[in-house]
mmCIF file of C-alpha atoms in Angstrom:
data_model
loop_
_atom_site.group_PDB
_atom_site.id
_atom_site.type_symbol
_atom_site.label_atom_id
_atom_site.label_comp_id
_atom_site.label_asym_id
_atom_site.label_seq_id
_atom_site.Cartn_x
_atom_site.Cartn_y
_atom_site.Cartn_z
ATOM 1 C CA MET A 232 45.289 75.503 -5.747
ATOM 2 C CA ASP A 233 43.919 73.037 -3.218
ATOM 3 C CA GLN A 234 41.441 74.260 -0.654
ATOM 4 C CA ILE A 235 42.414 73.916 2.985
ATOM 5 C CA TYR A 236 39.561 72.442 5.000
ATOM 6 C CA PRO A 237 39.189 73.420 8.654
ATOM 7 C CA SER A 238 38.214 69.856 9.643
ATOM 8 C CA VAL A 239 39.380 66.384 8.638
ATOM 9 C CA LEU A 240 35.830 65.023 8.857
ATOM 10 C CA LEU A 241 34.551 67.802 6.597
ATOM 11 C CA GLU A 242 37.320 67.045 4.121
ATOM 12 C CA GLU A 243 36.415 63.335 4.166
ATOM 13 C CA ALA A 244 32.748 64.050 3.475
ATOM 14 C CA VAL A 245 33.640 66.436 0.635
ATOM 15 C CA GLN A 246 35.934 63.777 -0.816
ATOM 16 C CA ALA A 247 33.171 61.156 -0.689
ATOM 17 C CA PHE A 248 30.729 63.374 -2.592
ATOM 18 C CA SER A 249 33.274 64.655 -5.105
ATOM 19 C CA GLY A 250 33.965 61.037 -6.106
ATOM 20 C CA LEU A 251 30.483 60.957 -7.652
ATOM 21 C CA PRO A 252 30.180 61.679 -11.401
ATOM 22 C CA GLY A 253 29.579 65.332 -12.278
ATOM 23 C CA ILE A 254 30.185 66.596 -8.742
ATOM 24 C CA GLY A 255 33.251 68.788 -8.178
ATOM 25 C CA ARG A 256 34.717 69.844 -4.854
ATOM 26 C CA LYS A 257 32.734 73.110 -4.712
ATOM 27 C CA THR A 258 29.418 71.350 -5.242
ATOM 28 C CA ALA A 259 30.452 68.596 -2.817
ATOM 29 C CA LEU A 260 31.099 71.187 -0.099
ATOM 30 C CA ARG A 261 27.707 72.763 -0.779
ATOM 31 C CA LEU A 262 26.009 69.357 -0.380
ATOM 32 C CA VAL A 263 27.908 68.580 2.841
ATOM 33 C CA LEU A 264 26.975 71.957 4.345
ATOM 34 C CA HIS A 265 23.370 71.288 3.362
ATOM 35 C CA LEU A 266 23.443 67.945 5.206
ATOM 36 C CA LEU A 267 24.947 69.624 8.284
ATOM 37 C CA ARG A 268 21.850 71.823 8.455
ATOM 38 C CA GLN A 269 19.487 68.821 8.363
ATOM 39 C CA ASN A 270 18.128 66.746 11.283
ATOM 40 C CA LYS A 271 20.426 64.125 12.710
ATOM 41 C CA GLU A 272 17.812 61.428 11.925
ATOM 42 C CA ASP A 273 17.559 62.428 8.250
ATOM 43 C CA VAL A 274 21.323 62.345 7.742
ATOM 44 C CA GLU A 275 21.599 58.986 9.519
ATOM 45 C CA HIS A 276 18.816 57.639 7.322
ATOM 46 C CA PHE A 277 20.697 58.880 4.244
ATOM 47 C CA GLY A 278 23.904 57.170 5.371
ATOM 48 C CA ASN A 279 22.155 53.931 6.272
ATOM 49 C CA THR A 280 20.223 53.889 2.986
ATOM 50 C CA LEU A 281 23.519 53.978 1.085
ATOM 51 C CA ILE A 282 24.927 51.111 3.167
ATOM 52 C CA ARG A 283 21.737 49.042 2.721
ATOM 53 C CA LEU A 284 21.622 49.915 -0.993
ATOM 54 C CA LYS A 285 24.914 48.211 -1.677
ATOM 55 C CA ASN A 286 24.369 45.274 0.716
ATOM 56 C CA GLU A 287 20.749 44.416 0.002
ATOM 57 C CA ILE A 288 20.026 45.385 -3.605
ATOM 58 C CA ALA A 289 19.082 42.378 -5.719
ATOM 59 C CA TYR A 290 18.913 41.698 -9.433
ATOM 60 C CA CYS A 291 16.287 39.768 -11.403
ATOM 61 C CA LYS A 292 17.706 36.319 -12.191
ATOM 62 C CA THR A 293 16.239 36.480 -15.714
ATOM 63 C CA CYS A 294 16.727 40.008 -17.074
ATOM 64 C CA HIS A 295 19.283 41.294 -14.480
ATOM 65 C CA ASN A 296 17.308 44.458 -13.835
ATOM 66 C CA ILE A 297 17.398 45.801 -10.268
ATOM 67 C CA SER A 298 14.588 44.098 -8.359
ATOM 68 C CA ASP A 299 13.374 43.498 -4.803
ATOM 69 C CA THR A 300 12.216 40.009 -5.791
ATOM 70 C CA GLU A 301 14.097 37.094 -7.309
ATOM 71 C CA GLU A 302 12.224 37.606 -10.564
ATOM 72 C CA CYS A 303 11.372 41.234 -11.377
ATOM 73 C CA LEU A 304 7.838 42.579 -11.796
ATOM 74 C CA ILE A 305 8.209 42.736 -15.589
ATOM 75 C CA CYS A 306 9.563 39.194 -16.078
ATOM 76 C CA SER A 307 6.914 37.749 -13.744
ATOM 77 C CA ASN A 308 4.024 39.678 -15.358
ATOM 78 C CA PRO A 309 1.939 37.128 -17.380
ATOM 79 C CA ARG A 310 0.599 39.890 -19.615
ATOM 80 C CA ARG A 311 4.015 40.779 -21.073
ATOM 81 C CA ASP A 312 4.955 39.435 -24.506
ATOM 82 C CA THR A 313 7.723 36.901 -23.856
ATOM 83 C CA SER A 314 8.645 36.575 -27.546
ATOM 84 C CA ILE A 315 10.427 39.965 -27.670
ATOM 85 C CA ILE A 316 13.526 40.917 -25.661
ATOM 86 C CA CYS A 317 14.748 44.500 -25.598
ATOM 87 C CA VAL A 318 18.489 44.721 -24.784
ATOM 88 C CA VAL A 319 19.363 47.846 -22.770
ATOM 89 C CA GLU A 320 22.360 49.213 -20.920
ATOM 90 C CA ASN A 321 20.883 49.809 -17.501
ATOM 91 C CA VAL A 322 17.822 50.165 -15.272
ATOM 92 C CA ARG A 323 17.577 53.816 -16.393
ATOM 93 C CA GLU A 324 16.774 52.763 -19.950
ATOM 94 C CA VAL A 325 14.217 50.211 -18.714
ATOM 95 C CA MET A 326 12.483 52.994 -16.807
ATOM 96 C CA ALA A 327 12.649 55.387 -19.789
ATOM 97 C CA ILE A 328 11.161 52.822 -22.204
ATOM 98 C CA GLU A 329 8.481 51.764 -19.678
ATOM 99 C CA GLN A 330 7.439 55.396 -19.402
ATOM 100 C CA THR A 331 6.745 55.602 -23.139
ATOM 101 C CA ARG A 332 4.068 52.849 -22.719
ATOM 102 C CA GLN A 333 4.957 51.733 -26.275
ATOM 103 C CA TYR A 334 6.588 48.408 -25.379
ATOM 104 C CA ASN A 335 5.083 45.286 -23.868
ATOM 105 C CA GLY A 336 7.910 42.758 -24.225
ATOM 106 C CA LEU A 337 10.681 41.742 -21.830
ATOM 107 C CA TYR A 338 14.099 43.293 -21.206
ATOM 108 C CA HIS A 339 17.690 42.181 -20.867
ATOM 109 C CA VAL A 340 19.892 44.535 -18.841
ATOM 110 C CA LEU A 341 23.575 44.385 -19.832
ATOM 111 C CA GLY A 342 24.839 46.415 -16.881
ATOM 112 C CA GLY A 343 27.005 48.656 -19.066
ATOM 113 C CA LEU A 344 28.510 48.971 -22.533
ATOM 114 C CA ILE A 345 31.720 47.569 -23.995
ATOM 115 C CA SER A 346 34.322 50.274 -23.398
ATOM 116 C CA PRO A 347 38.005 49.324 -23.676
ATOM 117 C CA MET A 348 38.931 52.837 -22.456
ATOM 118 C CA ASP A 349 37.204 52.117 -19.125
ATOM 119 C CA GLY A 350 38.424 48.501 -19.041
ATOM 120 C CA ILE A 351 34.932 47.066 -19.643
ATOM 121 C CA GLY A 352 34.954 44.016 -21.904
ATOM 122 C CA PRO A 353 32.128 41.720 -23.060
ATOM 123 C CA SER A 354 32.697 39.345 -20.125
ATOM 124 C CA ASP A 355 31.895 42.145 -17.663
ATOM 125 C CA LEU A 356 28.416 42.455 -19.150
ATOM 126 C CA GLU A 357 25.370 40.164 -19.126
ATOM 127 C CA ILE A 358 25.918 39.029 -22.721
ATOM 128 C CA ASN A 359 26.436 35.294 -22.139
ATOM 129 C CA SER A 360 23.235 35.170 -20.100
ATOM 130 C CA LEU A 361 21.405 36.759 -23.059
ATOM 131 C CA VAL A 362 22.696 34.000 -25.360
ATOM 132 C CA GLU A 363 21.534 31.384 -22.817
ATOM 133 C CA ARG A 364 18.102 33.009 -22.637
ATOM 134 C CA LEU A 365 17.766 32.813 -26.421
ATOM 135 C CA ALA A 366 18.855 29.146 -26.394
ATOM 136 C CA GLN A 367 16.344 28.166 -23.720
ATOM 137 C CA ASN A 368 13.288 30.243 -24.674
ATOM 138 C CA ARG A 369 11.201 30.792 -27.781
ATOM 139 C CA VAL A 370 12.210 34.345 -28.676
ATOM 140 C CA GLU A 371 11.178 35.878 -32.009
ATOM 141 C CA GLU A 372 12.775 39.296 -31.844
ATOM 142 C CA VAL A 373 15.696 40.957 -30.090
ATOM 143 C CA ILE A 374 15.646 44.767 -30.083
ATOM 144 C CA LEU A 375 19.042 46.406 -29.536
ATOM 145 C CA ALA A 376 18.209 49.657 -27.695
ATOM 146 C CA LEU A 377 21.663 50.971 -26.812
ATOM 147 C CA SER A 378 22.989 54.521 -26.882
ATOM 148 C CA ALA A 379 23.932 56.042 -30.257
ATOM 149 C CA THR A 380 27.574 56.309 -29.170
ATOM 150 C CA ALA A 381 30.773 54.509 -30.177
ATOM 151 C CA GLU A 382 30.421 52.236 -27.111
ATOM 152 C CA GLY A 383 26.754 51.554 -27.852
ATOM 153 C CA ASP A 384 27.482 50.750 -31.501
ATOM 154 C CA ALA A 385 30.406 48.462 -30.577
ATOM 155 C CA THR A 386 28.243 46.602 -28.055
ATOM 156 C CA SER A 387 25.359 46.255 -30.530
ATOM 157 C CA PHE A 388 27.743 44.871 -33.154
ATOM 158 C CA TYR A 389 29.294 42.406 -30.675
ATOM 159 C CA ILE A 390 25.888 41.122 -29.576
ATOM 160 C CA PHE A 391 24.676 40.936 -33.181
ATOM 161 C CA ARG A 392 27.581 38.644 -34.084
ATOM 162 C CA LYS A 393 26.995 36.491 -30.981
ATOM 163 C CA ILE A 394 23.277 35.911 -31.628
ATOM 164 C CA SER A 395 22.984 36.115 -35.430
ATOM 165 C CA THR A 396 22.962 32.284 -35.673
ATOM 166 C CA TYR A 397 19.625 32.072 -33.819
ATOM 167 C CA PRO A 398 16.456 32.038 -35.970
ATOM 168 C CA LEU A 399 15.111 35.417 -34.850
ATOM 169 C CA LYS A 400 14.667 38.988 -36.013
ATOM 170 C CA ILE A 401 17.338 41.394 -34.722
ATOM 171 C CA THR A 402 16.333 45.066 -34.808
ATOM 172 C CA VAL A 403 17.723 48.371 -33.554
ATOM 173 C CA ILE A 404 15.701 51.359 -32.395
ATOM 174 C CA ALA A 405 15.230 54.088 -35.030
ATOM 175 C CA ARG A 406 17.696 56.959 -35.143
ATOM 176 C CA GLY A 407 16.715 60.251 -36.667
ATOM 177 C CA ILE A 408 15.547 63.766 -35.971
ATOM 178 C CA SER A 409 14.186 64.107 -32.423
ATOM 179 C CA VAL A 410 10.513 64.990 -32.223
ATOM 180 C CA GLY A 411 10.297 68.786 -31.884
ATOM 181 C CA ASP A 412 13.760 69.453 -33.330
ATOM 182 C CA GLU A 413 14.318 71.949 -36.114
ATOM 183 C CA LEU A 414 15.931 70.412 -39.168
ATOM 184 C CA GLU A 415 18.530 73.127 -39.698
ATOM 185 C CA TYR A 416 20.073 72.457 -36.261
ATOM 186 C CA ALA A 417 20.300 68.660 -36.650
ATOM 187 C CA ASP A 418 23.835 67.317 -37.043
ATOM 188 C CA GLU A 419 24.644 66.030 -40.518
ATOM 189 C CA ILE A 420 25.174 62.379 -39.537
ATOM 190 C CA THR A 421 21.754 62.182 -37.889
ATOM 191 C CA LEU A 422 20.137 64.025 -40.801
ATOM 192 C CA GLY A 423 21.893 61.806 -43.347
ATOM 193 C CA ARG A 424 20.771 58.636 -41.570
ATOM 194 C CA SER A 425 17.231 59.892 -41.226
ATOM 195 C CA ILE A 426 17.084 60.390 -45.009
ATOM 196 C CA LEU A 427 18.581 56.963 -45.749
ATOM 197 C CA ASN A 428 16.203 55.265 -43.307
ATOM 198 C CA ARG A 429 13.070 57.159 -44.387
ATOM 199 C CA ILE A 430 9.741 55.407 -43.835
ATOM 200 C CA PRO A 431 6.350 55.608 -45.634
ATOM 201 C CA PHE A 432 4.329 58.668 -44.609
ATOM 202 C CA LYS A 433 1.433 57.859 -42.299
ATOM 203 C CA THR A 434 -1.303 60.094 -40.965
ATOM 204 C CA SER A 435 -1.826 59.075 -37.389
ATOM 205 C CA MET B 154 4.699 61.793 -14.807
ATOM 206 C CA ASP B 155 6.322 59.956 -11.907
ATOM 207 C CA GLN B 156 8.850 57.278 -12.685
ATOM 208 C CA ILE B 157 8.114 53.756 -11.489
ATOM 209 C CA TYR B 158 11.155 52.268 -9.769
ATOM 210 C CA PRO B 159 11.696 48.503 -9.942
ATOM 211 C CA SER B 160 12.896 48.396 -6.324
ATOM 212 C CA VAL B 161 11.820 50.087 -3.085
ATOM 213 C CA LEU B 162 15.441 50.324 -1.912
ATOM 214 C CA LEU B 163 16.469 51.962 -5.201
ATOM 215 C CA GLU B 164 13.603 54.421 -4.850
ATOM 216 C CA GLU B 165 14.665 55.260 -1.269
ATOM 217 C CA ALA B 166 18.252 55.921 -2.320
ATOM 218 C CA VAL B 167 17.102 58.117 -5.226
ATOM 219 C CA GLN B 168 14.848 60.024 -2.834
ATOM 220 C CA ALA B 169 17.733 60.607 -0.402
ATOM 221 C CA PHE B 170 19.956 62.073 -3.124
ATOM 222 C CA SER B 171 17.213 64.134 -4.770
ATOM 223 C CA GLY B 172 16.638 65.866 -1.436
ATOM 224 C CA LEU B 173 20.029 67.551 -1.904
ATOM 225 C CA PRO B 174 20.078 71.049 -3.436
ATOM 226 C CA GLY B 175 20.479 71.127 -7.217
ATOM 227 C CA ILE B 176 20.003 67.369 -7.644
ATOM 228 C CA GLY B 177 16.899 66.196 -9.483
ATOM 229 C CA ARG B 178 15.570 62.648 -9.689
ATOM 230 C CA LYS B 179 17.394 61.867 -12.950
ATOM 231 C CA THR B 180 20.762 62.937 -11.544
ATOM 232 C CA ALA B 181 19.987 61.139 -8.268
ATOM 233 C CA LEU B 182 19.376 57.886 -10.149
ATOM 234 C CA ARG B 183 22.656 58.356 -12.033
ATOM 235 C CA LEU B 184 24.521 58.817 -8.728
ATOM 236 C CA VAL B 185 22.852 55.770 -7.159
ATOM 237 C CA LEU B 186 23.711 53.587 -10.160
ATOM 238 C CA HIS B 187 27.290 54.859 -9.942
ATOM 239 C CA LEU B 188 27.474 53.802 -6.277
ATOM 240 C CA LEU B 189 26.074 50.371 -7.142
ATOM 241 C CA ARG B 190 29.072 49.858 -9.424
ATOM 242 C CA GLN B 191 31.577 50.721 -6.655
ATOM 243 C CA ASN B 192 33.170 48.408 -4.071
ATOM 244 C CA LYS B 193 31.084 47.472 -1.061
ATOM 245 C CA GLU B 194 33.765 48.970 1.228
ATOM 246 C CA ASP B 195 33.760 52.337 -0.563
ATOM 247 C CA VAL B 196 29.982 52.675 -0.382
ATOM 248 C CA GLU B 197 29.966 51.684 3.300
ATOM 249 C CA HIS B 198 32.671 54.254 3.967
ATOM 250 C CA PHE B 199 30.554 56.888 2.192
ATOM 251 C CA GLY B 200 27.498 56.024 4.297
ATOM 252 C CA ASN B 201 29.451 55.953 7.544
ATOM 253 C CA THR B 202 31.182 59.263 6.739
ATOM 254 C CA LEU B 203 27.785 60.938 6.437
ATOM 255 C CA ILE B 204 26.625 59.482 9.767
ATOM 256 C CA ARG B 205 29.875 60.515 11.489
ATOM 257 C CA LEU B 206 29.757 63.947 9.825
ATOM 258 C CA LYS B 207 26.503 64.836 11.526
ATOM 259 C CA ASN B 208 27.320 63.203 14.871
ATOM 260 C CA GLU B 209 30.938 64.236 15.336
ATOM 261 C CA ILE B 210 31.426 67.562 13.571
ATOM 262 C CA ALA B 211 32.386 70.342 15.966
ATOM 263 C CA TYR B 212 32.359 74.111 15.792
ATOM 264 C CA CYS B 213 34.932 76.610 17.090
ATOM 265 C CA LYS B 214 33.640 78.090 20.358
ATOM 266 C CA THR B 215 34.855 81.558 19.314
ATOM 267 C CA CYS B 216 34.115 82.063 15.614
ATOM 268 C CA HIS B 217 31.687 79.114 15.087
ATOM 269 C CA ASN B 218 33.551 77.876 12.038
ATOM 270 C CA ILE B 219 33.638 74.093 11.532
ATOM 271 C CA SER B 220 36.631 72.749 13.461
ATOM 272 C CA ASP B 221 38.065 69.495 14.772
ATOM 273 C CA THR B 222 39.355 71.297 17.877
ATOM 274 C CA GLU B 223 37.500 73.352 20.495
ATOM 275 C CA GLU B 224 39.152 76.495 19.149
ATOM 276 C CA CYS B 225 39.777 76.514 15.387
ATOM 277 C CA LEU B 226 43.199 76.801 13.773
ATOM 278 C CA ILE B 227 42.593 80.432 12.787
ATOM 279 C CA CYS B 228 41.366 81.643 16.211
ATOM 280 C CA SER B 229 44.222 79.841 17.977
ATOM 281 C CA ASN B 230 46.913 81.126 15.581
ATOM 282 C CA PRO B 231 48.987 83.765 17.482
ATOM 283 C CA ARG B 232 50.065 85.393 14.207
ATOM 284 C CA ARG B 233 46.503 86.446 13.228
ATOM 285 C CA ASP B 234 45.417 90.036 13.815
ATOM 286 C CA THR B 235 42.807 89.839 16.606
ATOM 287 C CA SER B 236 41.677 93.446 16.134
ATOM 288 C CA ILE B 237 39.732 92.700 12.933
ATOM 289 C CA ILE B 238 36.736 90.360 12.623
ATOM 290 C CA CYS B 239 35.339 89.429 9.220
ATOM 291 C CA VAL B 240 31.670 88.388 9.399
ATOM 292 C CA VAL B 241 30.781 85.676 6.855
ATOM 293 C CA GLU B 242 27.850 83.410 6.125
ATOM 294 C CA ASN B 243 29.514 80.037 6.230
ATOM 295 C CA VAL B 244 32.682 77.936 6.174
ATOM 296 C CA ARG B 245 32.696 78.230 2.386
ATOM 297 C CA GLU B 246 33.317 81.980 2.562
ATOM 298 C CA VAL B 247 36.063 81.469 5.167
ATOM 299 C CA MET B 248 37.788 79.075 2.782
ATOM 300 C CA ALA B 249 37.314 81.429 -0.199
ATOM 301 C CA ILE B 250 38.764 84.430 1.684
ATOM 302 C CA GLU B 251 41.629 82.343 3.115
ATOM 303 C CA GLN B 252 42.521 81.307 -0.426
ATOM 304 C CA THR B 253 42.980 84.936 -1.499
ATOM 305 C CA ARG B 254 45.784 85.293 1.133
ATOM 306 C CA GLN B 255 44.727 88.959 1.466
ATOM 307 C CA TYR B 256 43.312 88.760 4.991
ATOM 308 C CA ASN B 257 45.060 88.076 8.280
ATOM 309 C CA GLY B 258 42.341 88.854 10.836
ATOM 310 C CA LEU B 259 39.766 86.614 12.518
ATOM 311 C CA TYR B 260 36.321 85.458 11.335
ATOM 312 C CA HIS B 261 32.825 85.195 12.708
ATOM 313 C CA VAL B 262 30.657 82.580 10.994
ATOM 314 C CA LEU B 263 26.911 83.371 11.133
ATOM 315 C CA GLY B 264 25.756 79.962 9.901
ATOM 316 C CA GLY B 265 23.364 81.479 7.345
ATOM 317 C CA LEU B 266 21.626 84.712 6.354
ATOM 318 C CA ILE B 267 18.395 86.272 7.591
ATOM 319 C CA SER B 268 15.713 84.943 5.239
ATOM 320 C CA PRO B 269 12.052 85.227 6.294
ATOM 321 C CA MET B 270 11.090 83.185 3.209
ATOM 322 C CA ASP B 271 13.058 80.220 4.562
ATOM 323 C CA GLY B 272 12.021 80.897 8.159
ATOM 324 C CA ILE B 273 15.519 81.970 9.224
ATOM 325 C CA GLY B 274 15.479 84.863 11.690
ATOM 326 C CA PRO B 275 18.310 86.672 13.512
ATOM 327 C CA SER B 276 18.033 84.318 16.507
ATOM 328 C CA ASP B 277 18.870 81.324 14.280
ATOM 329 C CA LEU B 278 22.230 82.889 13.445
ATOM 330 C CA GLU B 279 25.365 83.564 15.520
ATOM 331 C CA ILE B 280 24.646 87.280 15.845
ATOM 332 C CA ASN B 281 24.347 87.539 19.645
ATOM 333 C CA SER B 282 27.662 85.739 20.014
ATOM 334 C CA LEU B 283 29.229 88.360 17.702
ATOM 335 C CA VAL B 284 27.937 91.160 19.955
ATOM 336 C CA GLU B 285 29.343 89.332 22.992
ATOM 337 C CA ARG B 286 32.701 88.974 21.256
ATOM 338 C CA LEU B 287 32.814 92.723 20.585
ATOM 339 C CA ALA B 288 31.904 93.467 24.222
ATOM 340 C CA GLN B 289 34.605 91.209 25.629
ATOM 341 C CA ASN B 290 37.515 91.836 23.206
ATOM 342 C CA ARG B 291 39.383 94.833 21.858
ATOM 343 C CA VAL B 292 38.160 94.856 18.264
ATOM 344 C CA GLU B 293 38.897 97.803 15.972
ATOM 345 C CA GLU B 294 37.150 96.794 12.775
ATOM 346 C CA VAL B 295 34.276 94.540 11.717
ATOM 347 C CA ILE B 296 34.150 93.680 8.018
ATOM 348 C CA LEU B 297 30.728 92.594 6.739
ATOM 349 C CA ALA B 298 31.532 90.125 3.946
ATOM 350 C CA LEU B 299 28.086 88.775 3.054
ATOM 351 C CA SER B 300 26.588 87.979 -0.351
ATOM 352 C CA ALA B 301 25.361 90.885 -2.509
ATOM 353 C CA THR B 302 21.798 89.546 -2.325
ATOM 354 C CA ALA B 303 18.620 90.768 -0.601
ATOM 355 C CA GLU B 304 19.284 88.313 2.266
ATOM 356 C CA GLY B 305 22.904 89.395 2.544
ATOM 357 C CA ASP B 306 21.973 93.087 2.570
ATOM 358 C CA ALA B 307 19.234 92.536 5.177
ATOM 359 C CA THR B 308 21.640 90.622 7.416
ATOM 360 C CA SER B 309 24.370 93.271 7.039
ATOM 361 C CA PHE B 310 21.876 95.989 7.941
ATOM 362 C CA TYR B 311 20.599 94.083 10.987
ATOM 363 C CA ILE B 312 24.134 93.471 12.277
ATOM 364 C CA PHE B 313 25.126 97.087 11.570
ATOM 365 C CA ARG B 314 22.282 98.349 13.788
ATOM 366 C CA LYS B 315 23.164 95.842 16.536
ATOM 367 C CA ILE B 316 26.843 96.789 16.714
ATOM 368 C CA SER B 317 26.890 100.458 15.679
ATOM 369 C CA THR B 318 27.067 101.573 19.348
ATOM 370 C CA TYR B 319 30.502 99.981 19.758
ATOM 371 C CA PRO B 320 33.530 102.256 19.119
ATOM 372 C CA LEU B 321 34.795 100.454 16.016
ATOM 373 C CA LYS B 322 35.010 100.799 12.250
ATOM 374 C CA ILE B 323 32.326 98.868 10.362
ATOM 375 C CA THR B 324 33.158 98.172 6.712
ATOM 376 C CA VAL B 325 31.690 96.138 3.849
ATOM 377 C CA ILE B 326 33.639 94.431 1.088
ATOM 378 C CA ALA B 327 33.816 96.412 -2.175
ATOM 379 C CA ARG B 328 31.219 95.758 -4.840
ATOM 380 C CA GLY B 329 31.931 96.564 -8.449
ATOM 381 C CA ILE B 330 32.998 95.160 -11.782
ATOM 382 C CA SER B 331 34.562 91.706 -11.417
ATOM 383 C CA VAL B 332 38.198 91.493 -12.434
ATOM 384 C CA GLY B 333 38.259 90.346 -16.055
ATOM 385 C CA ASP B 334 34.670 91.426 -16.818
ATOM 386 C CA GLU B 335 33.846 93.556 -19.843
ATOM 387 C CA LEU B 336 32.089 96.790 -18.914
ATOM 388 C CA GLU B 337 29.356 96.549 -21.540
ATOM 389 C CA TYR B 338 28.066 93.289 -20.053
ATOM 390 C CA ALA B 339 27.975 94.476 -16.416
ATOM 391 C CA ASP B 340 24.470 94.976 -15.000
ATOM 392 C CA GLU B 341 23.504 98.611 -14.468
ATOM 393 C CA ILE B 342 23.203 98.422 -10.671
ATOM 394 C CA THR B 343 26.726 97.062 -10.297
ATOM 395 C CA LEU B 344 28.058 99.568 -12.829
ATOM 396 C CA GLY B 345 26.253 102.461 -11.120
ATOM 397 C CA ARG B 346 27.622 101.481 -7.709
ATOM 398 C CA SER B 347 31.118 101.064 -9.077
ATOM 399 C CA ILE B 348 31.006 104.648 -10.394
ATOM 400 C CA LEU B 349 29.623 106.071 -7.146
ATOM 401 C CA ASN B 350 32.216 104.179 -5.089
ATOM 402 C CA ARG B 351 35.174 104.970 -7.339
ATOM 403 C CA ILE B 352 38.614 105.018 -5.701
ATOM 404 C CA PRO B 353 41.856 106.903 -6.483
ATOM 405 C CA PHE B 354 43.829 105.353 -9.348
ATOM 406 C CA LYS B 355 46.891 103.432 -8.215
ATOM 407 C CA THR B 356 49.627 101.798 -10.214
ATOM 408 C CA SER B 357 50.409 98.557 -8.465
#
């Protein structure tokens, strides 16, 4: 049963929020009522930030990560290893990998994954620009760091076929038991892969 | 560890969203990235709706519910029973009670609950306007329909003391086992109250 809103403007605001992923109409109403309790200046700043976000956000011309400058801080950093490119879905994955402090190469941000269900094909992603980058630069390794989902696997496979003619190493990030997980609760596909892809024991 | 954002504008947008209740920085980033994938017009409409929401929203001069008109659709409806006023926290509770179709009286929206922890006192709520309403209109019953929390109970008690001198019936909504709940999982306070406040058995 649809809720009846006492105000058209309220209804519009609830509709705007409930269009966001993971936010239903009940949560949307809670957020709108929260905003109504805030200062006028804060809410205006929120609204204007969203408008500026879409109009002014820029992307690095090399790796296509979100950036305030024409070339992002990672691509323009002379201390990064330019011979390795890590292919990721989005800025979120760049941030997650940067936080591990285990990687010093460059990135290539696809802007999504191939997903026929959502109407996203290879041409909607930054795949051709990756091929161009490999043609124009001396790259020794491409790491495919995409999600372990059907879409991630399909995208990895597509990219692999596109770039396998270049003389470089193509790797994927390891899949296995998460650190801290108990073995008996791991799903069988993950457990099976982690046995197949076992590595020499090292004391670190 | 704080995340390092590749763009000041991105960071600002994430901050705006993560100021909303129940939304952390990870979810905020997901929402911002979702908006970046939408049409420019849709995002601008979202931003402008928020700005208009705060600047243009109006409240009913009688019951203080959110309303597009000076007097809301419930207060101005001649078929509603004006002798009963149901006191609620917010527009959400008005909508929830309206959806039950079990109530035909009027409302009085407090705009919150007394909560010293959050710095909300009686004067921040529409309590004086409720007293004025009772003084100026022929009201036979006031229903206190506030949350079954410490704040709700404190607010009910405060209002009860303020209005107990008026010649009217003051009631609270029933508390007990939720319809569909199994008895063995009910908490003991609820179960105890539901036994104390038992009512005659009726076949409906």
